[in-house]
CSV table of C-alpha atoms in Angstrom, one decimal:
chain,number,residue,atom,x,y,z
A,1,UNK,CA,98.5,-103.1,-11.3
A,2,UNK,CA,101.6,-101.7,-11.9
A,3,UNK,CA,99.5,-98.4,-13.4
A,4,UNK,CA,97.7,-98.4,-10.3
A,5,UNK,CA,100.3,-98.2,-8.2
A,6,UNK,CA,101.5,-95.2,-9.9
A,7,UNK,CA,98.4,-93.3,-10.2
A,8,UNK,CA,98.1,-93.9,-6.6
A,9,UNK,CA,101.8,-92.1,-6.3
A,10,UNK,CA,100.7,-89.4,-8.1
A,11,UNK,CA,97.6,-88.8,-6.4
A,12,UNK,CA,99.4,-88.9,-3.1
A,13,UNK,CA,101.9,-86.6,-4.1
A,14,UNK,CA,99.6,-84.0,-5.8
A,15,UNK,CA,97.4,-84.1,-2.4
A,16,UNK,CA,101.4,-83.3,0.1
A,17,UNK,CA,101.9,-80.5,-2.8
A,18,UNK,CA,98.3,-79.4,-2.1
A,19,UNK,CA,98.5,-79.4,1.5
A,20,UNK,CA,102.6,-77.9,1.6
A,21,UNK,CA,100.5,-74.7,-0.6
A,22,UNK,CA,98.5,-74.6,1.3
A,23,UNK,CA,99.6,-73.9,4.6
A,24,UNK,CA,102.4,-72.3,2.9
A,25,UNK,CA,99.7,-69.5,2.1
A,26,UNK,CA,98.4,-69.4,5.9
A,27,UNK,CA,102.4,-69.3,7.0
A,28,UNK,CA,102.3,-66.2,4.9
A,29,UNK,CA,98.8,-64.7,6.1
A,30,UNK,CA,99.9,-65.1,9.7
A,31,UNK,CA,101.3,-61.8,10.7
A,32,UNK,CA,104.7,-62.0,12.8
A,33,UNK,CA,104.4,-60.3,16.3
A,34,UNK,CA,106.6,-60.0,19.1
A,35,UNK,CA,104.6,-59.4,22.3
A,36,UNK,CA,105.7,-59.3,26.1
A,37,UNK,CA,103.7,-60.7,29.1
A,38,UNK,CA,105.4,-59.7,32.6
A,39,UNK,CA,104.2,-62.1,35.0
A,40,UNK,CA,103.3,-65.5,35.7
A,41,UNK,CA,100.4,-65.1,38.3
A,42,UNK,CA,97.0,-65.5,37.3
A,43,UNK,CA,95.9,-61.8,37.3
A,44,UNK,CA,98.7,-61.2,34.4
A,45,UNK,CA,97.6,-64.4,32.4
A,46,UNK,CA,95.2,-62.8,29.7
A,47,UNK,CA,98.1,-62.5,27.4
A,48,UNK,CA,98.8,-66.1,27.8
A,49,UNK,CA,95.2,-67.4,27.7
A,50,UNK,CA,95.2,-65.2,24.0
A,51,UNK,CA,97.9,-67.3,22.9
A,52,UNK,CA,97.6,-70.6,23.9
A,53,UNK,CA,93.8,-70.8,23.5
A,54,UNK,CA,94.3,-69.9,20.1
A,55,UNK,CA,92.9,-66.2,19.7
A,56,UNK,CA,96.2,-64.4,18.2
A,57,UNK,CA,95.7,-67.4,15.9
A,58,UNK,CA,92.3,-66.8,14.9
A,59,UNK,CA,92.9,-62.6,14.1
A,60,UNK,CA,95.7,-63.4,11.8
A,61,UNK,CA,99.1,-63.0,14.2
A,62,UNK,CA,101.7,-65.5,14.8
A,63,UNK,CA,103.1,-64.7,17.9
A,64,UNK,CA,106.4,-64.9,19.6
A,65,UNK,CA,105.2,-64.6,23.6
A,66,UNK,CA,108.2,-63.1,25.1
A,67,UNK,CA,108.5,-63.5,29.1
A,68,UNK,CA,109.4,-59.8,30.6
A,69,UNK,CA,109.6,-60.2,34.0
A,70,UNK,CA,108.9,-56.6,34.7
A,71,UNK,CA,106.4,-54.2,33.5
A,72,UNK,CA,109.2,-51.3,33.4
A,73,UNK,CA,111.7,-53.2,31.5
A,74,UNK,CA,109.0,-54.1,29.1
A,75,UNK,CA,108.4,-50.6,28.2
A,76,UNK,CA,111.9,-49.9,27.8
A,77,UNK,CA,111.7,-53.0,25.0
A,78,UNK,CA,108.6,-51.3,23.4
A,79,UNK,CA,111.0,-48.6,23.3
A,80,UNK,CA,113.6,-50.1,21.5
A,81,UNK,CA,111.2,-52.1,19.3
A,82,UNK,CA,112.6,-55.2,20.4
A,83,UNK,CA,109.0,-56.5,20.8
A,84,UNK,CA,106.0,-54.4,19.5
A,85,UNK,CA,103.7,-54.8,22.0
A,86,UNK,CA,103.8,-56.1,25.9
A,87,UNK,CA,102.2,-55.8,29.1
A,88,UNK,CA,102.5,-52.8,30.9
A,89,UNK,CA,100.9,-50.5,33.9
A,90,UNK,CA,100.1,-47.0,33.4
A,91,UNK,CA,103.0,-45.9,35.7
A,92,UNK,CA,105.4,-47.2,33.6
A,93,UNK,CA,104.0,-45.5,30.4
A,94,UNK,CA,104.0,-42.2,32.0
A,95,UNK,CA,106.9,-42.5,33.1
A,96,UNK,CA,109.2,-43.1,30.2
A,97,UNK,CA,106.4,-40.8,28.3
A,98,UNK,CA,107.6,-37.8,30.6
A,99,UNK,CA,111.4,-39.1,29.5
A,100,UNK,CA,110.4,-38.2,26.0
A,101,UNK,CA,109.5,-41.9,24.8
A,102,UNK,CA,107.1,-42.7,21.8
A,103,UNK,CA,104.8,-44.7,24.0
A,104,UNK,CA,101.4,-45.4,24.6
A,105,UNK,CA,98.5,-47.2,26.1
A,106,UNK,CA,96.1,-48.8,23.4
A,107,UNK,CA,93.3,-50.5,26.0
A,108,UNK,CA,93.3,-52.5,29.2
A,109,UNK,CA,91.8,-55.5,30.1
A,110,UNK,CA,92.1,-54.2,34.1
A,111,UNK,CA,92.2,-51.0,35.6
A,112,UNK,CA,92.2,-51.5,38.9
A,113,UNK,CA,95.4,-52.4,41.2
A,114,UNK,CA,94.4,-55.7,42.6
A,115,UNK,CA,97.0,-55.9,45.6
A,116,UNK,CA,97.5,-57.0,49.0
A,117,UNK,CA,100.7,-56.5,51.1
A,118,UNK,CA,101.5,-60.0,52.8
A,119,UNK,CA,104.0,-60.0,55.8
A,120,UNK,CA,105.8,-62.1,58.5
A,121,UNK,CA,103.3,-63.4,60.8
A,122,UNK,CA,105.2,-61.5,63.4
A,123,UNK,CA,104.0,-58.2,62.4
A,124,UNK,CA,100.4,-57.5,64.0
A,125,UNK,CA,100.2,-54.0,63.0
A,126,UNK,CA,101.2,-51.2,60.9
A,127,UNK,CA,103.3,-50.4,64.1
A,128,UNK,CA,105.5,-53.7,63.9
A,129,UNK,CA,106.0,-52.6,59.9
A,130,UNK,CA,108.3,-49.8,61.1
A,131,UNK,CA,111.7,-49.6,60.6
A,132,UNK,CA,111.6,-53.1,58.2
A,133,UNK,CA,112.0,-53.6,54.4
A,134,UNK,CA,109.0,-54.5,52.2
A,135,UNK,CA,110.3,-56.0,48.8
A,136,UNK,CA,109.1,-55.0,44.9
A,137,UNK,CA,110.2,-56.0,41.8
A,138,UNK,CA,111.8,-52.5,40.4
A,139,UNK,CA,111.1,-48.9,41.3
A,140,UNK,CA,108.4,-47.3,39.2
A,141,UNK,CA,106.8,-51.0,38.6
A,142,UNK,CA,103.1,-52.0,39.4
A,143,UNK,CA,104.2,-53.2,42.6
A,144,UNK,CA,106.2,-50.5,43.5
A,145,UNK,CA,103.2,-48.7,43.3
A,146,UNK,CA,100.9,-50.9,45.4
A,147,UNK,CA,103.7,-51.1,47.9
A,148,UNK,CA,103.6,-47.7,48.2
A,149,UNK,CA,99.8,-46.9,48.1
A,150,UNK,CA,99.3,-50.3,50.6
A,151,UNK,CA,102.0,-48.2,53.2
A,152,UNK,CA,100.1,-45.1,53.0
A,153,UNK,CA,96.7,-46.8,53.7
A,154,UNK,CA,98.3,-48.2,56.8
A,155,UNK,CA,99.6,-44.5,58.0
A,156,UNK,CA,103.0,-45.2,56.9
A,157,UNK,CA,105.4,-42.7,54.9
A,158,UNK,CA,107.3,-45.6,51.8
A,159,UNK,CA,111.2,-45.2,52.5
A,160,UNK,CA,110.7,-43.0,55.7
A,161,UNK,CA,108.8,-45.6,57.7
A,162,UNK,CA,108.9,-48.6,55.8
A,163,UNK,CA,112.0,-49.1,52.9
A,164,UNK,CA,111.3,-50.5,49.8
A,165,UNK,CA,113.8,-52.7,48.3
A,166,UNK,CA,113.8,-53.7,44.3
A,167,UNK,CA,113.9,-57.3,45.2
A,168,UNK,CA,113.0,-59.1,41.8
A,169,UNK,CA,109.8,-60.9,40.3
A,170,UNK,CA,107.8,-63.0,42.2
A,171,UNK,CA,109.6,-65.9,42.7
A,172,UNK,CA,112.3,-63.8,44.1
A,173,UNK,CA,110.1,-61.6,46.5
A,174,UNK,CA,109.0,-65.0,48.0
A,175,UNK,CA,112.5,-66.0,48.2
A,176,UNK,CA,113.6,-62.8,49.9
A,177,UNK,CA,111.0,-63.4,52.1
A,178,UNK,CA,111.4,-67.1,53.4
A,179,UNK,CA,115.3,-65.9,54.1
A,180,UNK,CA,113.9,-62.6,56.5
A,181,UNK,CA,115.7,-60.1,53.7
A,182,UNK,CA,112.0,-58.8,53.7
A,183,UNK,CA,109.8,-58.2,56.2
A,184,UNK,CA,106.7,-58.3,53.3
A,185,UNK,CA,106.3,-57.5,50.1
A,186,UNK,CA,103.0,-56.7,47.5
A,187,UNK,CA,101.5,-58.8,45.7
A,188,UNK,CA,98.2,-59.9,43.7
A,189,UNK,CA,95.4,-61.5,45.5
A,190,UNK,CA,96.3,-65.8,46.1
A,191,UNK,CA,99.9,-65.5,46.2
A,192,UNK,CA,100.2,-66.1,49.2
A,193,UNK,CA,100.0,-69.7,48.7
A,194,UNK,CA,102.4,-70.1,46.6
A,195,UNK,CA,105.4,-69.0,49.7
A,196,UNK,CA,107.9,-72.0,49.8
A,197,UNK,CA,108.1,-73.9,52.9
A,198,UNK,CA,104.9,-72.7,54.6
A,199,UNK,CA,106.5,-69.7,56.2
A,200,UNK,CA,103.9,-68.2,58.6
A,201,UNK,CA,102.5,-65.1,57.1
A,202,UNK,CA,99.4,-62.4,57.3
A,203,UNK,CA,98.0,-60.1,55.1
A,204,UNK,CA,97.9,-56.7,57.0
A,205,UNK,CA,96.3,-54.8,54.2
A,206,UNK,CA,94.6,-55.2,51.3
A,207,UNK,CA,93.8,-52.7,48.2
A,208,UNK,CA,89.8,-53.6,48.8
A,209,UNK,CA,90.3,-52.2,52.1
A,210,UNK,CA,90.6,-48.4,50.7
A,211,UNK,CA,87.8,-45.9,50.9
A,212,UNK,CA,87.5,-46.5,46.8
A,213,UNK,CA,89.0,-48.7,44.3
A,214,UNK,CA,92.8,-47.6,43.6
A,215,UNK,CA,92.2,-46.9,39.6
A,216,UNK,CA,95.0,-47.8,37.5
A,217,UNK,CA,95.9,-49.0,33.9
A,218,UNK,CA,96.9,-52.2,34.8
A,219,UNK,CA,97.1,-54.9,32.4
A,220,UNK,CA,97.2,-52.5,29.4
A,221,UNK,CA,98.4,-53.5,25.5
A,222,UNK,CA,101.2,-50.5,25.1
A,223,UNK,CA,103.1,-49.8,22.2
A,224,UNK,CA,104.3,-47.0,20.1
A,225,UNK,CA,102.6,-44.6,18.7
A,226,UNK,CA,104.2,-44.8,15.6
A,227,UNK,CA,103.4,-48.6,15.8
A,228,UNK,CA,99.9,-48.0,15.7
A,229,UNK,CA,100.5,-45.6,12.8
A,230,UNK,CA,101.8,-48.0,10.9
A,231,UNK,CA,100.5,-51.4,12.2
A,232,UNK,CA,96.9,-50.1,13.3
A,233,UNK,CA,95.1,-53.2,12.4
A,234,UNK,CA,97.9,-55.4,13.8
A,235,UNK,CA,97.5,-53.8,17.3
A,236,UNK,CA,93.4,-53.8,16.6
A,237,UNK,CA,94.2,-57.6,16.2
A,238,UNK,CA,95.8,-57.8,19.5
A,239,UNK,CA,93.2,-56.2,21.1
A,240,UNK,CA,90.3,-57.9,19.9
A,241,UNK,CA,92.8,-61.3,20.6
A,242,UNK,CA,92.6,-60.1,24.1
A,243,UNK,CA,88.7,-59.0,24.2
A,244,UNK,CA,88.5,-62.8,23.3
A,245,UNK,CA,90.4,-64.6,25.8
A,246,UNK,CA,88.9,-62.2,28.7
A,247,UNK,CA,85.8,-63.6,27.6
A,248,UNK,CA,87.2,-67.3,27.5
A,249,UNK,CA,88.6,-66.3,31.2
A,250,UNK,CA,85.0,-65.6,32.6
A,251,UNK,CA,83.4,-68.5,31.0
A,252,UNK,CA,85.9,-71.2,31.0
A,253,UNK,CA,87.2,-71.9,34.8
A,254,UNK,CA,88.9,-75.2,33.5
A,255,UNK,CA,90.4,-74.2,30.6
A,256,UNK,CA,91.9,-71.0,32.0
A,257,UNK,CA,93.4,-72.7,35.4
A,258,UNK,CA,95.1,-75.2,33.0
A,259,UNK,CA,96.8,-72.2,30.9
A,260,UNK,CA,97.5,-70.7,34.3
A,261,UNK,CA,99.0,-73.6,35.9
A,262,UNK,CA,101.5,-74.5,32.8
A,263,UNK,CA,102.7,-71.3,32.9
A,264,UNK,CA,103.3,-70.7,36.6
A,265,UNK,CA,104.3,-74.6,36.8
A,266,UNK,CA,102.3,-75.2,39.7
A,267,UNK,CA,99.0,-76.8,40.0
A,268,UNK,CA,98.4,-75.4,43.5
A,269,UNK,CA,94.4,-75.5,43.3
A,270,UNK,CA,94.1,-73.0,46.7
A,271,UNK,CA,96.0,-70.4,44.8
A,272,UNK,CA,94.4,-71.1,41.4
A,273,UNK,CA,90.8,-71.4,42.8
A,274,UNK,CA,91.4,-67.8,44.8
A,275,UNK,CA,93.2,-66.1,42.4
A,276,UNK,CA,90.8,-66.6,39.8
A,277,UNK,CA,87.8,-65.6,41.5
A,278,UNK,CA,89.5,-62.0,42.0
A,279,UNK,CA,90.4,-61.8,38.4
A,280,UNK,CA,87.3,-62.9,36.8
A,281,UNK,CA,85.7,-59.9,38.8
A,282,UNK,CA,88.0,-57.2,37.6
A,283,UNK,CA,88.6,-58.1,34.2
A,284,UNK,CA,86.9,-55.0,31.9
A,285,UNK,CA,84.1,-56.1,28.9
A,286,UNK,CA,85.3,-53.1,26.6
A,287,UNK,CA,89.1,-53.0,27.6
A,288,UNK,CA,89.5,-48.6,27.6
A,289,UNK,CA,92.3,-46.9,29.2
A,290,UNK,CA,91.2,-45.5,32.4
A,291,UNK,CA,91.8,-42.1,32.2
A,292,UNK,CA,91.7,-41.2,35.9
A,293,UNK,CA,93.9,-43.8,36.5
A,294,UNK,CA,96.3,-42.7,34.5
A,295,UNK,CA,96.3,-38.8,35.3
A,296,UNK,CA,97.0,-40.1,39.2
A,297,UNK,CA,100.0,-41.7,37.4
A,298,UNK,CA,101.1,-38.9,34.9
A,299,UNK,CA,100.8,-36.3,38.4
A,300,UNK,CA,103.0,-39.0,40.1
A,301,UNK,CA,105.7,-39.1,37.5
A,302,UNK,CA,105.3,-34.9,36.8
A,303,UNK,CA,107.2,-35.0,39.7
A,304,UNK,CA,110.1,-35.8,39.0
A,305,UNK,CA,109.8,-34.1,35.6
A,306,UNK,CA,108.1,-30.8,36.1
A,307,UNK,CA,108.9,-29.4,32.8
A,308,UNK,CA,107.5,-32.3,30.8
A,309,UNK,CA,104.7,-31.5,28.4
A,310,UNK,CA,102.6,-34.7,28.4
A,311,UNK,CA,99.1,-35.4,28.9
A,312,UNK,CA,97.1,-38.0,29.5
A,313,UNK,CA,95.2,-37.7,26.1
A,314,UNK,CA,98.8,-38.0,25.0
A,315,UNK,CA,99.4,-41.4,26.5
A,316,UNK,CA,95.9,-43.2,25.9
A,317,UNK,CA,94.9,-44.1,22.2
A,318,UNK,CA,91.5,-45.1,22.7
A,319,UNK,CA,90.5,-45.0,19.0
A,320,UNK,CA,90.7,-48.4,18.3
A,321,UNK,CA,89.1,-49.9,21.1
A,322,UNK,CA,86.0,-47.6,19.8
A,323,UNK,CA,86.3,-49.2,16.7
A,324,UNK,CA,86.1,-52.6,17.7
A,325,UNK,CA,82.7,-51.9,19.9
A,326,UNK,CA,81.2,-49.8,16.7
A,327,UNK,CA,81.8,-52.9,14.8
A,328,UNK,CA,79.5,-54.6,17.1
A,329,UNK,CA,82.9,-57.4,17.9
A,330,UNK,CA,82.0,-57.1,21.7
A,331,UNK,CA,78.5,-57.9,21.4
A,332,UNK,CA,79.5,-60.7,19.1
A,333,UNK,CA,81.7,-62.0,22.0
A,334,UNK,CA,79.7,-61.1,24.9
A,335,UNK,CA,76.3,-60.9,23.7
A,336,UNK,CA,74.4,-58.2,23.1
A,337,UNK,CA,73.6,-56.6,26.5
A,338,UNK,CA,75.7,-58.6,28.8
């Protein structure tokens, strides 16, 4: 009995050693990345549907999702290879690329600006805008440039008609707003139903409501291009992480409103419901740079730096978005065809 007992013990023990090897040897396959996200709303949630449904997982990285509540400051951390990869806009990229920054834009899983500019119920027309303050989160930012391009569609000149004031993220733009501080602010399709209190509000324009989509790298991968020199297949691994979970976004409502809801804390179904119809519509198959919507940002940011030699070949590395869809991943995901 006594023999029994301890062949028992030993097989026990040899099966914990097995297992402790084991994933001991998967601890040490899974690559260590730092990657940035800059928003909470649903249109910015690819990166966290990549991670929490399991897809950095699956390509080999072990992520550290790092929130970076601005797609500017994000950048900056690229920069200073505090993270290696993050969320960013193609206005941010050219703008620290005309500064002289090692940056770059390695696909996008939405080129288009998705925006509508919400404000105080008061305000009827682009008339009643005048002489207010419409909030953003920082100049140079994503909604910096909606704001902007959401004035001009109404016939307003930014900071001559209307001023724009760096007001903070989200949360904070909603804050500004219930106080009066702003008289509106940008922002993504459905957020409007997240404004505390039920202040009453309108939407006086929308981005839909131009003469043609407003093309822009939106919710791009950026790094550095020396990253990618040396990491290539780590950044292909993010990418085809992210291919994956804009898939899992278009096919799973359910699954995706729970990420979306843990991560913005809310379980408002109005907003998640509207938000997510917008962003499955927008959300790109084969996620390339656009590369007119970049040049409009690169002529933006020239300037203020006339003298700068960059390009926009010079901020887009398209190559390995190429070589996922030669390698037939896409079709694997999508289907061939769809």
């Amino acid at each position: 009995m006594k023999r029994q007992n301890r062949s028992s013990q030993i097989f026990i023990l040899a099966v914990a050693l097995s297992l402790s090897v084991i994933l001991s040897i998967d601890a040490i396959a899974q690559e260590r990345v730092q990657i940035a996200y800059s928003s909470t709303d649903t249109i910015n949630q690819p990166w966290t549907v990549a991670y929490e449904a399991g897809f950095f997982k699956k390509h080999g990285l072990d992520v550290e999702l790092v929130y970076i509540g601005s797609t500017t400051v994000a950048v900056t951390a690229i920069i200073a290879q505090d993270i290696q990869v993050g969320n960013a806009a193609g206005s941010g990229i050219a703008n620290a690329a005309i500064r002289g920054a090692d940056v770059v834009s390695a696909g996008c899983v939405i080129n288009v600006l998705a925006y509508e500019l919400v404000v105080l119920d008061s305000i009827k027309s682009a008339e009643d805008l005048k002489g207010k303050s419409i909030g953003i989160s920082r100049f140079g930012s994503v909604s910096d440039v909606a704001a902007r391009e959401l004035l001009k569609g109404l016939g307003l000149r930014p900071m001559e008609d209307v001023k724009i004031l760096q007001v903070g993220g989200a949360s904070e733009r909603a804050a500004g707003f219930s106080r009066g501080v702003i008289a509106g602010f940008p922002s993504p399709p459905g957020n409007v139903e997240l404004i505390p209190g039920g202040l009453p509000h309108r939407i006086l324009a929308n981005m839909s409501d131009l003469p043609k989509p407003y093309l822009l790298p939106f919710i791009c991968a950026a790094t550095t291009k020396s990253f990618v020199a040396r990491k290539r297949e780590t950044v292909k691994k993010v990418l085809m992480a992210l291919i994956e979970a804009s898939h899992y976004f278009k096919t799973n409502k359910e699954g995706t409103q729970k990420i979306v809801a843990k991560y913005l804390r809310s379980a408002n179904k109005a907003y998640l419901d509207s938000s997510y119809a917008s962003t499955v519509k927008i959300l790109e198959r084969a996620p390339y740079t656009t590369r007119e919507g970049m040049k409009i940002q690169l002529d933006d940011a020239l300037k203020l730096n006339p003298a700068s030699k960059v390009t926009v070949d010079s901020l887009i590395d398209d190559s390995l978005v190429r070589e996922i869809e030669k390698e037939g991943f896409i079709d694997r995901v999508y289907g061939k065809g769809k």
